[in-house]
XYZ file of C-alpha atoms in Angstrom:
380
model
C 79.737 213.670 -16.086
C 81.036 210.246 -15.092
C 84.764 209.951 -15.705
C 86.431 207.092 -17.560
C 89.070 205.120 -15.697
C 92.803 205.354 -16.516
C 92.555 207.831 -19.430
C 92.549 205.258 -22.264
C 93.646 206.315 -25.731
C 90.876 206.077 -28.336
C 91.585 206.120 -32.085
C 88.465 207.392 -33.874
C 87.918 206.848 -37.587
C 85.104 208.852 -39.143
C 84.233 211.078 -42.105
C 86.239 213.953 -40.671
C 87.479 215.210 -44.032
C 84.280 215.233 -46.070
C 84.003 218.674 -47.698
C 81.154 219.938 -45.522
C 80.720 221.653 -42.179
C 78.557 218.943 -40.608
C 81.235 216.262 -40.927
C 83.876 218.584 -39.529
C 81.756 219.618 -36.546
C 80.563 216.124 -35.634
C 84.220 215.069 -35.476
C 85.058 218.034 -33.246
C 82.107 217.162 -30.994
C 83.109 213.482 -30.810
C 86.611 214.448 -29.774
C 85.342 216.853 -27.107
C 82.821 214.371 -25.676
C 85.484 211.679 -25.291
C 88.004 214.143 -23.892
C 85.522 215.571 -21.367
C 84.863 212.027 -20.136
C 88.566 211.484 -19.434
C 89.666 209.568 -22.531
C 92.504 210.672 -24.813
C 91.033 210.685 -28.330
C 92.844 210.968 -31.637
C 91.251 211.260 -35.065
C 92.620 208.802 -37.606
C 93.564 211.002 -40.573
C 92.156 208.556 -43.122
C 91.067 209.544 -46.636
C 88.718 207.588 -48.839
C 90.061 207.375 -52.388
C 87.726 210.121 -53.621
C 88.560 212.338 -50.630
C 92.303 212.424 -51.292
C 93.046 216.101 -52.059
C 94.671 215.278 -55.399
C 91.468 213.497 -56.504
C 88.909 216.090 -55.426
C 89.010 218.067 -58.683
C 88.222 214.900 -60.646
C 85.406 214.134 -58.240
C 83.901 217.581 -58.798
C 84.222 217.295 -62.590
C 82.563 213.869 -62.595
C 80.055 214.429 -59.794
C 76.273 214.524 -59.859
C 76.049 218.277 -60.496
C 78.428 218.110 -63.471
C 76.544 215.128 -64.927
C 73.344 217.198 -64.999
C 74.997 220.047 -66.951
C 74.821 219.489 -70.753
C 77.888 221.674 -71.338
C 80.113 219.052 -69.711
C 79.128 216.567 -72.419
C 80.884 218.689 -75.045
C 84.352 217.278 -75.837
C 87.132 219.308 -74.252
C 84.973 221.248 -71.811
C 86.104 219.271 -68.759
C 89.742 219.907 -69.632
C 89.077 223.646 -69.913
C 87.164 223.626 -66.633
C 89.877 221.839 -64.660
C 91.766 224.962 -63.535
C 88.743 227.001 -62.324
C 87.189 223.914 -60.723
C 90.477 223.150 -58.966
C 90.500 226.680 -57.549
C 86.916 226.266 -56.367
C 87.728 222.942 -54.686
C 90.713 224.453 -52.874
C 88.686 227.455 -51.718
C 85.971 225.186 -50.385
C 88.467 223.021 -48.516
C 90.563 225.833 -47.035
C 88.406 226.830 -44.011
C 87.611 223.209 -43.174
C 91.246 222.150 -43.391
C 92.308 225.097 -41.241
C 89.825 224.053 -38.565
C 90.813 220.383 -38.695
C 94.491 221.123 -38.285
C 93.946 223.623 -35.467
C 91.158 221.922 -33.495
C 91.386 218.172 -34.145
C 93.943 215.853 -32.586
C 94.860 214.146 -35.854
C 97.141 211.129 -36.013
C 100.788 211.915 -36.707
C 100.449 210.722 -40.286
C 97.689 210.636 -42.909
C 96.446 207.372 -44.410
C 95.439 207.263 -48.061
C 94.341 203.628 -48.289
C 93.172 200.748 -46.153
C 96.458 199.020 -47.012
C 98.403 201.850 -45.369
C 96.207 201.596 -42.289
C 96.582 197.833 -42.025
C 100.356 198.027 -42.502
C 100.929 200.783 -39.938
C 97.824 201.238 -37.741
C 97.783 203.992 -35.123
C 98.387 202.710 -31.619
C 95.504 202.987 -29.168
C 93.845 201.193 -26.282
C 90.490 201.333 -28.060
C 89.491 201.684 -31.722
C 86.247 203.512 -32.429
C 84.083 203.961 -35.499
C 82.798 207.493 -35.198
C 79.671 209.207 -36.387
C 78.264 210.273 -39.746
C 77.385 207.946 -42.625
C 80.328 205.616 -42.122
C 78.310 202.482 -42.863
C 76.371 203.878 -45.837
C 77.587 201.916 -48.859
C 75.873 204.361 -51.235
C 77.629 207.353 -49.709
C 80.963 205.511 -49.552
C 80.544 203.897 -52.972
C 81.043 200.429 -51.543
C 82.121 198.671 -48.372
C 84.661 201.016 -46.780
C 86.727 198.615 -44.661
C 88.447 201.328 -42.623
C 85.121 202.372 -41.114
C 84.658 198.791 -39.915
C 88.028 198.868 -38.118
C 89.511 196.008 -40.123
C 92.912 197.632 -39.565
C 92.759 197.312 -35.764
C 95.216 194.734 -34.371
C 93.812 191.273 -33.696
C 92.108 191.196 -30.311
C 91.957 194.988 -29.996
C 88.874 196.527 -28.430
C 86.454 197.896 -31.029
C 83.445 200.122 -30.385
C 81.140 202.340 -32.456
C 79.819 205.718 -31.372
C 76.788 207.165 -33.199
C 77.578 205.391 -36.459
C 75.069 205.825 -39.257
C 73.888 203.535 -42.041
C 71.824 206.345 -43.517
C 69.390 204.198 -45.501
C 66.398 201.977 -44.839
C 67.710 198.682 -46.238
C 70.949 196.824 -46.892
C 72.157 195.397 -50.183
C 72.511 191.615 -50.238
C 76.219 191.824 -51.078
C 77.117 193.946 -48.033
C 75.409 191.880 -45.331
C 78.112 189.215 -44.948
C 81.159 191.534 -44.688
C 79.227 193.869 -42.410
C 78.224 191.024 -40.092
C 81.763 189.628 -40.003
C 83.341 192.995 -39.195
C 80.800 194.155 -36.626
C 80.788 190.840 -34.766
C 84.240 191.863 -33.466
C 82.857 194.999 -31.788
C 82.200 194.863 -28.053
C 79.746 197.802 -28.010
C 77.868 199.529 -30.823
C 75.801 202.700 -30.791
C 74.104 204.143 -33.863
C 72.604 207.477 -34.785
C 69.188 206.187 -35.889
C 66.821 203.623 -34.373
C 66.345 202.279 -37.905
C 70.059 201.437 -38.043
C 69.791 199.405 -34.832
C 66.906 197.458 -36.393
C 68.898 196.800 -39.575
C 71.845 195.504 -37.572
C 69.553 193.313 -35.497
C 68.137 191.826 -38.708
C 71.606 190.586 -39.742
C 72.473 189.155 -36.344
C 74.269 192.126 -34.775
C 72.224 192.577 -31.628
C 72.196 195.189 -28.907
C 73.090 198.316 -30.890
C 72.058 201.381 -28.884
C 70.498 204.423 -30.616
C 72.156 207.655 -29.440
C 72.030 211.281 -30.522
C 74.393 212.879 -33.013
C 77.647 214.100 -31.444
C 76.856 217.722 -32.329
C 73.854 217.500 -29.998
C 76.063 216.303 -27.148
C 77.461 219.823 -26.907
C 75.158 222.501 -25.495
C 74.929 226.102 -26.696
C 77.643 227.254 -24.285
C 80.007 224.620 -25.682
C 79.444 225.828 -29.237
C 79.786 229.499 -28.310
C 83.521 228.862 -27.856
C 83.723 228.739 -31.664
C 82.969 232.435 -32.042
C 83.300 234.920 -34.885
C 82.255 238.577 -35.000
C 82.096 238.382 -38.791
C 78.314 237.924 -38.942
C 75.422 240.261 -39.830
C 74.393 242.679 -37.099
C 70.758 242.785 -38.252
C 68.029 240.150 -37.820
C 68.152 237.708 -40.746
C 66.996 234.397 -42.168
C 69.854 231.932 -42.592
C 69.805 229.487 -45.496
C 71.881 226.321 -45.260
C 71.070 224.252 -48.345
C 72.984 221.190 -49.518
C 70.824 220.161 -52.477
C 69.986 222.229 -55.543
C 66.238 222.845 -55.420
C 64.385 225.689 -57.165
C 61.308 225.250 -54.958
C 63.509 225.640 -51.874
C 64.919 228.884 -53.323
C 61.456 230.261 -54.056
C 60.192 229.313 -50.621
C 63.058 231.153 -48.939
C 62.500 234.222 -51.126
C 58.784 234.379 -50.309
C 59.465 233.747 -46.630
C 61.847 236.708 -46.663
C 59.071 238.878 -48.097
C 56.560 237.599 -45.534
C 58.833 238.252 -42.551
C 60.530 241.365 -43.880
C 63.955 239.905 -43.128
C 67.003 239.623 -45.428
C 68.343 236.268 -46.564
C 71.900 235.162 -45.836
C 73.098 231.962 -47.479
C 76.015 229.771 -46.417
C 77.488 228.570 -49.710
C 80.232 226.196 -50.754
C 80.864 227.991 -54.061
C 80.055 231.133 -56.037
C 77.741 229.046 -58.216
C 75.299 229.001 -55.289
C 74.690 232.753 -55.420
C 71.038 233.756 -55.827
C 69.553 237.119 -56.761
C 68.524 239.124 -53.719
C 70.410 236.893 -51.291
C 73.530 237.794 -49.315
C 75.850 234.866 -50.021
C 78.695 233.957 -47.671
C 81.009 231.661 -49.600
C 83.114 229.183 -47.635
C 82.966 230.837 -44.209
C 85.322 229.728 -41.474
C 83.929 227.051 -39.175
C 83.727 229.627 -36.383
C 81.760 231.934 -38.688
C 79.487 229.039 -39.669
C 78.605 228.360 -36.027
C 78.130 232.064 -35.283
C 75.798 232.498 -38.279
C 73.497 229.907 -36.716
C 73.918 231.475 -33.275
C 72.777 234.906 -34.457
C 70.059 233.916 -36.959
C 66.439 234.884 -36.380
C 65.183 232.015 -38.572
C 66.864 229.080 -40.320
C 65.726 227.355 -43.515
C 67.646 224.145 -44.208
C 67.592 220.754 -45.933
C 70.522 219.523 -43.862
C 70.467 217.166 -40.900
C 73.176 219.122 -39.123
C 71.455 222.371 -40.084
C 68.310 221.076 -38.387
C 70.271 219.784 -35.397
C 72.094 223.085 -34.894
C 68.856 225.055 -35.197
C 67.215 222.958 -32.497
C 70.255 222.812 -30.244
C 70.518 226.613 -30.342
C 66.721 227.049 -29.882
C 66.145 228.766 -33.231
C 62.956 229.188 -35.232
C 63.451 226.986 -38.279
C 61.957 225.180 -41.254
C 63.370 221.802 -42.266
C 62.960 220.837 -45.927
C 63.401 217.313 -47.279
C 66.773 216.741 -48.969
C 65.314 213.835 -50.940
C 67.451 210.808 -50.145
C 68.843 210.265 -46.647
C 65.995 212.321 -45.125
C 65.127 209.716 -42.469
C 67.608 211.033 -39.929
C 66.025 214.502 -40.050
C 62.589 213.033 -39.391
C 63.975 210.844 -36.586
C 65.314 213.949 -34.860
C 62.019 215.813 -35.245
C 60.004 212.829 -34.021
C 62.294 212.371 -31.018
C 61.687 215.960 -29.916
C 58.017 216.165 -30.906
C 58.630 218.873 -33.509
C 57.572 217.215 -36.779
C 55.486 220.323 -37.485
C 58.714 222.052 -38.545
C 59.147 219.638 -41.470
C 57.805 221.339 -44.583
C 55.229 219.230 -46.412
C 53.936 221.853 -48.858
C 55.924 224.673 -50.467
C 52.796 226.857 -50.281
C 52.704 226.577 -46.490
C 54.308 229.558 -44.764
C 52.577 228.961 -41.451
C 55.373 226.572 -40.420
C 57.484 229.500 -39.249
C 54.675 230.550 -36.912
C 54.455 227.156 -35.207
C 55.359 227.445 -31.526
C 58.385 225.286 -30.702
C 58.468 223.917 -27.174
C 62.166 224.390 -26.574
C 61.852 223.648 -22.886
C 60.756 220.127 -23.852
C 63.338 219.881 -26.654
C 66.176 220.727 -24.277
C 64.847 218.249 -21.713
C 64.928 215.542 -24.399
C 68.465 216.496 -25.375
C 69.600 216.462 -21.731
C 68.159 212.975 -21.228
C 69.705 211.705 -24.476
C 73.076 213.167 -23.517
C 72.966 211.267 -20.239
C 72.089 208.030 -22.075
C 74.963 208.525 -24.506
C 77.433 209.272 -21.722
C 76.308 206.098 -19.949
C 76.839 204.088 -23.139
C 80.329 205.504 -23.669
C 81.293 204.987 -20.040
C 80.287 201.320 -20.254
C 81.768 200.786 -23.731
C 85.155 202.163 -22.748
C 85.397 200.788 -19.206
C 84.093 197.256 -19.834
């Protein structure tokens, strides 16, 4: 791997504290990639308003799942639910927070608003927008200025590494502030080719599509995050982010077809299903090891799909509904669109041969392209 000159410090701002394993692991991978190249990365410990720990219970009580539950429309129910929901939120956050504080080089202080960042920005040679859906105004509920590095000192070097817009079009209102902010970047890379096209359409030219940071680390790199607390029998792993009865039924029938037990990674006890071994809020090391040891994986997650492919697993990828384009981009890039389930009656998907020799060749080539981008972006 080509080394970066002079060990520059790089302040990375990304969705490192979203309450899911994918966000946590892409941040870890970003940090390791930059460090392995000779840079000195730090992760800006920035919290969106709804990600501030004190606000997470309110977010859960007012989120999409709660809105779909008629019981929460009854006066007083939310107040009664606050204590158990708060406990659930804390349990979900605990393993992710433990990993962040032990494995990530966080800035010396947290930032709870863009005003705090602009008043006292972290010092660095380079400021970097990291991966995940940092430029998705739907996901971020608006234009999140911190992810556009508006806090960086005037004249500071700004780059983006594997940033994602996560949707197929931009709202009229966001085009101007996006163009103004990104015009200050010297180098931009994005996670989807579609994002590069969107940026080009608003006058931000030359964005380079690169692979997700989690794919920059090979199996041996991930094996460092090891846990023995995994099943010692062959099993089907379920990693499901979106409530979907058809998904549940498909996994159950697949278990019957293959004669293998189901193990589900869950964020809460409410995700338990009859006949399924449910592992609630595993440690990050256990999460990685569950993928490592699985015989099959069934997932509607981008990072679930990426991990399955990176670790050469048999898998089925199911549409999550919105934001599914990045999963299809990954499957198209590797020539494995046959693993994307089109019909819940189709169980032949698991029998499709996956050409992992070709997949790993694609990943190796994409890693080299990404390293070349980063080397240029940081050294220029």
